[in-house]
CSV table of C-alpha atoms in Angstrom, one decimal:
chain,number,residue,atom,x,y,z
R,1,UNK,CA,0.0,0.0,0.0
R,2,UNK,CA,1.0,3.6,-0.5
R,3,UNK,CA,2.7,5.6,2.2
R,4,UNK,CA,0.7,8.8,2.8
R,5,UNK,CA,1.8,11.8,4.9
R,6,UNK,CA,-0.2,14.8,5.9
R,7,UNK,CA,0.9,18.2,7.2
R,8,UNK,CA,0.2,19.7,9.6
R,9,UNK,CA,-0.6,16.8,12.0
R,10,UNK,CA,-2.6,19.2,14.1
R,11,UNK,CA,-3.3,22.9,14.5
R,12,UNK,CA,-5.2,25.3,16.6
R,13,UNK,CA,-6.6,28.3,14.6
R,14,UNK,CA,-8.6,31.4,15.2
R,15,UNK,CA,-12.1,31.8,13.7
R,16,UNK,CA,-12.1,33.6,10.4
R,17,UNK,CA,-8.7,32.3,9.3
R,18,UNK,CA,-7.9,29.6,6.8
R,19,UNK,CA,-5.7,26.5,7.0
R,20,UNK,CA,-4.2,24.5,4.1
R,21,UNK,CA,-3.6,20.9,4.7
R,22,UNK,CA,-1.2,19.0,2.5
R,23,UNK,CA,-1.3,15.3,1.5
R,24,UNK,CA,1.7,13.6,0.0
R,25,UNK,CA,1.9,10.1,-1.4
R,26,UNK,CA,5.0,8.2,-2.1
R,27,UNK,CA,3.8,6.9,-5.4
R,28,UNK,CA,1.4,7.9,-8.2
R,29,UNK,CA,-2.2,7.2,-7.4
R,30,UNK,CA,-5.3,7.3,-9.5
R,31,UNK,CA,-7.7,8.7,-6.9
R,32,UNK,CA,-7.3,11.0,-3.9
R,33,UNK,CA,-10.1,11.9,-1.5
R,34,UNK,CA,-10.6,14.3,1.4
R,35,UNK,CA,-12.7,13.2,4.4
R,36,UNK,CA,-13.8,14.9,7.6
R,37,UNK,CA,-14.3,13.0,10.8
R,38,UNK,CA,-16.0,15.0,13.6
R,39,UNK,CA,-15.6,13.9,17.2
R,40,UNK,CA,-17.4,10.6,17.8
R,41,UNK,CA,-18.6,10.4,14.2
R,42,UNK,CA,-17.7,8.3,11.2
R,43,UNK,CA,-16.0,9.6,8.0
R,44,UNK,CA,-17.8,12.0,5.7
R,45,UNK,CA,-16.5,12.4,2.2
R,46,UNK,CA,-15.8,16.1,1.3
R,47,UNK,CA,-14.6,15.7,-2.2
R,48,UNK,CA,-12.6,13.8,-4.8
R,49,UNK,CA,-9.4,15.6,-5.8
R,50,UNK,CA,-9.1,15.3,-9.5
R,51,UNK,CA,-5.6,15.8,-11.1
R,52,UNK,CA,-5.6,18.8,-13.4
R,53,UNK,CA,-9.2,19.7,-13.0
R,54,UNK,CA,-11.7,21.0,-10.4
R,55,UNK,CA,-12.5,18.7,-7.5
R,56,UNK,CA,-15.8,16.9,-7.3
R,57,UNK,CA,-17.7,17.9,-4.1
R,58,UNK,CA,-20.2,16.0,-2.2
R,59,UNK,CA,-23.5,17.4,-1.2
R,60,UNK,CA,-23.1,19.9,1.6
R,61,UNK,CA,-19.6,20.9,0.7
R,62,UNK,CA,-18.6,23.8,-1.6
R,63,UNK,CA,-15.5,24.9,-3.3
R,64,UNK,CA,-15.5,28.4,-1.7
R,65,UNK,CA,-15.3,26.8,1.7
R,66,UNK,CA,-13.0,23.8,0.9
R,67,UNK,CA,-10.9,24.7,-2.1
R,68,UNK,CA,-8.8,21.7,-3.2
R,69,UNK,CA,-5.8,21.4,-5.4
R,70,UNK,CA,-4.2,18.4,-7.1
R,71,UNK,CA,-1.4,19.5,-9.3
R,72,UNK,CA,0.0,16.0,-9.9
R,73,UNK,CA,-0.6,12.3,-9.1
R,74,UNK,CA,1.2,12.4,-5.7
R,75,UNK,CA,0.0,15.6,-4.0
R,76,UNK,CA,-3.1,17.4,-3.0
R,77,UNK,CA,-4.1,20.2,-0.7
R,78,UNK,CA,-7.3,21.0,1.1
R,79,UNK,CA,-8.0,24.5,2.4
R,80,UNK,CA,-10.5,25.1,5.2
R,81,UNK,CA,-11.5,28.7,4.6
R,82,UNK,CA,-13.0,31.3,6.9
R,83,UNK,CA,-13.0,28.8,9.8
R,84,UNK,CA,-15.6,28.6,12.5
R,85,UNK,CA,-15.6,26.3,15.6
R,86,UNK,CA,-17.9,24.0,13.7
R,87,UNK,CA,-15.0,23.2,11.4
R,88,UNK,CA,-13.1,21.6,14.3
R,89,UNK,CA,-12.6,18.1,13.1
R,90,UNK,CA,-10.0,15.6,11.8
R,91,UNK,CA,-9.4,15.9,8.1
R,92,UNK,CA,-8.1,12.8,6.3
R,93,UNK,CA,-6.9,12.3,2.8
R,94,UNK,CA,-7.1,8.9,1.3
R,95,UNK,CA,-5.9,7.3,-1.9
R,96,UNK,CA,-7.1,4.5,-4.1
R,97,UNK,CA,-4.7,2.8,-6.4
R,98,UNK,CA,-7.0,0.3,-8.3
R,99,UNK,CA,-10.5,-0.3,-9.3
R,100,UNK,CA,-11.1,-2.4,-6.2
R,101,UNK,CA,-12.1,0.7,-4.2
R,102,UNK,CA,-9.7,-0.2,-1.4
R,103,UNK,CA,-8.7,3.1,0.2
R,104,UNK,CA,-5.7,3.9,2.3
R,105,UNK,CA,-5.6,6.8,4.6
R,106,UNK,CA,-3.2,9.4,5.7
R,107,UNK,CA,-2.6,10.0,9.5
R,108,UNK,CA,-5.1,12.9,9.5
R,109,UNK,CA,-4.9,16.5,10.6
R,110,UNK,CA,-6.6,17.4,13.8
R,111,UNK,CA,-8.0,20.9,13.6
R,112,UNK,CA,-9.3,22.9,16.5
R,113,UNK,CA,-10.9,26.3,15.8
R,114,UNK,CA,-11.3,28.7,18.7
C,1,UNK,CA,-32.6,5.3,6.8
C,2,UNK,CA,-28.9,5.5,6.7
C,3,UNK,CA,-27.1,4.1,3.7
C,4,UNK,CA,-24.9,2.0,5.8
C,5,UNK,CA,-26.0,0.9,9.3
C,6,UNK,CA,-24.0,-1.0,11.9
C,7,UNK,CA,-24.6,-2.7,15.2
C,8,UNK,CA,-24.7,-0.2,17.9
C,9,UNK,CA,-21.8,-0.5,20.3
C,10,UNK,CA,-19.9,-0.7,22.4
C,11,UNK,CA,-19.2,-4.5,22.6
C,12,UNK,CA,-17.5,-5.5,25.8
C,13,UNK,CA,-16.0,-9.0,25.6
C,14,UNK,CA,-13.5,-11.0,27.5
C,15,UNK,CA,-10.3,-12.2,25.9
C,16,UNK,CA,-10.8,-15.4,23.9
C,17,UNK,CA,-14.4,-14.6,23.1
C,18,UNK,CA,-16.0,-14.7,19.7
C,19,UNK,CA,-17.7,-11.6,18.6
C,20,UNK,CA,-19.7,-10.8,15.5
C,21,UNK,CA,-20.6,-7.5,13.9
C,22,UNK,CA,-23.3,-7.0,11.3
C,23,UNK,CA,-23.8,-4.2,8.8
C,24,UNK,CA,-26.7,-3.5,6.5
C,25,UNK,CA,-26.7,-1.3,3.4
C,26,UNK,CA,-29.6,0.2,1.5
C,27,UNK,CA,-28.2,0.4,-2.1
C,28,UNK,CA,-28.8,-2.9,-3.8
C,29,UNK,CA,-26.4,-1.8,-6.6
C,30,UNK,CA,-23.5,-1.6,-4.2
C,31,UNK,CA,-20.5,-3.3,-5.6
C,32,UNK,CA,-17.7,-3.5,-3.1
C,33,UNK,CA,-17.6,-4.1,0.6
C,34,UNK,CA,-14.9,-3.7,3.3
C,35,UNK,CA,-14.2,-3.7,7.0
C,36,UNK,CA,-11.8,-1.1,8.3
C,37,UNK,CA,-10.4,-0.8,11.8
C,38,UNK,CA,-9.8,2.5,13.5
C,39,UNK,CA,-7.8,2.8,16.7
C,40,UNK,CA,-8.4,5.8,19.0
C,41,UNK,CA,-7.0,9.0,17.5
C,42,UNK,CA,-5.6,7.1,14.4
C,43,UNK,CA,-6.6,6.8,10.8
C,44,UNK,CA,-8.8,4.0,9.5
C,45,UNK,CA,-6.9,1.0,8.2
C,46,UNK,CA,-8.2,-1.6,5.8
C,47,UNK,CA,-8.9,-4.8,7.7
C,48,UNK,CA,-10.3,-6.9,4.8
C,49,UNK,CA,-12.3,-6.7,1.7
C,50,UNK,CA,-15.5,-8.8,1.7
C,51,UNK,CA,-16.2,-11.0,-1.3
C,52,UNK,CA,-19.4,-12.8,-2.3
C,53,UNK,CA,-17.8,-16.1,-1.4
C,54,UNK,CA,-16.8,-14.9,2.0
C,55,UNK,CA,-13.2,-14.6,3.1
C,56,UNK,CA,-11.1,-15.5,6.1
C,57,UNK,CA,-7.9,-14.0,7.4
C,58,UNK,CA,-6.6,-15.7,10.5
C,59,UNK,CA,-9.1,-15.1,13.3
C,60,UNK,CA,-11.2,-12.8,11.1
C,61,UNK,CA,-14.0,-14.0,8.8
C,62,UNK,CA,-16.1,-11.7,6.7
C,63,UNK,CA,-19.3,-12.7,4.8
C,64,UNK,CA,-21.6,-10.9,2.4
C,65,UNK,CA,-25.2,-11.6,1.8
C,66,UNK,CA,-26.4,-9.7,-1.2
C,67,UNK,CA,-30.0,-10.9,-1.0
C,68,UNK,CA,-30.4,-9.5,2.5
C,69,UNK,CA,-28.0,-6.7,1.9
C,70,UNK,CA,-25.8,-7.2,4.9
C,71,UNK,CA,-22.2,-8.0,5.6
C,72,UNK,CA,-20.7,-9.5,8.8
C,73,UNK,CA,-17.4,-9.7,10.5
C,74,UNK,CA,-16.6,-12.5,12.9
C,75,UNK,CA,-13.6,-12.3,15.3
C,76,UNK,CA,-12.6,-15.5,17.0
C,77,UNK,CA,-10.3,-15.8,20.0
C,78,UNK,CA,-10.4,-12.0,20.7
C,79,UNK,CA,-7.2,-10.4,21.8
C,80,UNK,CA,-6.8,-7.2,23.8
C,81,UNK,CA,-5.2,-5.7,20.7
C,82,UNK,CA,-8.5,-6.2,18.9
C,83,UNK,CA,-10.0,-3.3,20.9
C,84,UNK,CA,-10.9,-0.7,18.3
C,85,UNK,CA,-13.7,0.8,16.2
C,86,UNK,CA,-14.7,-1.4,13.3
C,87,UNK,CA,-16.1,0.5,10.3
C,88,UNK,CA,-18.3,-1.1,7.6
C,89,UNK,CA,-17.7,0.4,4.2
C,90,UNK,CA,-19.7,0.0,1.1
C,91,UNK,CA,-18.7,1.0,-2.4
C,92,UNK,CA,-21.5,2.1,-4.7
C,93,UNK,CA,-19.4,2.4,-7.9
C,94,UNK,CA,-16.9,4.8,-9.4
C,95,UNK,CA,-14.8,4.9,-6.2
C,96,UNK,CA,-17.6,6.3,-4.2
C,97,UNK,CA,-17.7,4.7,-0.7
C,98,UNK,CA,-20.0,5.1,2.2
C,99,UNK,CA,-18.7,4.6,5.7
C,100,UNK,CA,-20.8,3.3,8.5
C,101,UNK,CA,-20.8,4.9,11.9
C,102,UNK,CA,-18.6,2.2,13.4
C,103,UNK,CA,-18.9,-0.3,16.2
C,104,UNK,CA,-16.7,0.0,19.2
C,105,UNK,CA,-15.1,-3.2,20.6
C,106,UNK,CA,-13.5,-3.4,24.0
C,107,UNK,CA,-11.7,-6.7,24.8
C,108,UNK,CA,-11.0,-7.1,28.5
C,109,UNK,CA,-8.4,-9.2,30.2
C-alpha cells in the first residue's frame, strides 16, 4: 500500500482564518479523496481531488469553503476557509490505487478552531 | 434510513471470546464491501475486503449476503489488541464509498 503523509498533523486556529492541509503520497495514485471525521462520528467524504481539474464535491460541501488542489498524481491540498468552531474536526486524505475501491488513509490533521 | 448501518456499540467481551458485527446497506447496486479498523486517534486501516464467497484471514471472517444486503465480521479468540472501532464500508461504484458509523469493541483481560 502507498505511504501517505499529511501536514500539519494538528493545528489550533482562530475563527475567520484559513488553513491549508497537504497530503503527499510516495507513489502515483489514481484517486485522492478528502474526508472529515468529527468527534465521535464516522467519516464523511468532502470531495474527490481530480488531477488537473476541479475537485468533485459531495452534497453539503462547496469549493469556496473547501478549495482543493491536485497539481499531480502524488500531491493534494485541502484548504478550510473562513473557519468557525464547527470546522473543528479531523481531516483525512485517502488514496485508491486500483478499481477495487480499497482506500488507504493518511494519518489525519486534527484541527481545532477557537 | 442511513445508507450503511452498523450494530450499535460498544461491545465489551473477555479475551478469547468470539464476537460478530453486522452491517446493512440500502443500495442494492453496491459493488464493493470492506471492513476497516480504526484505533483511537488514528486513521482507519483496511482490515479486509468482503467477497461474495466470503473470506477469512486468520481469526477474522467476513461474509456478504447480497440478497439480504448485509455483511458481517466475525472475530474469533479475541485479543486485547482487537479493541478498536470497526467500520463497515460500502462502495457504490466509481470509487464512491460510504462509511458506517462504526462499532466499538472493547476486549477485556
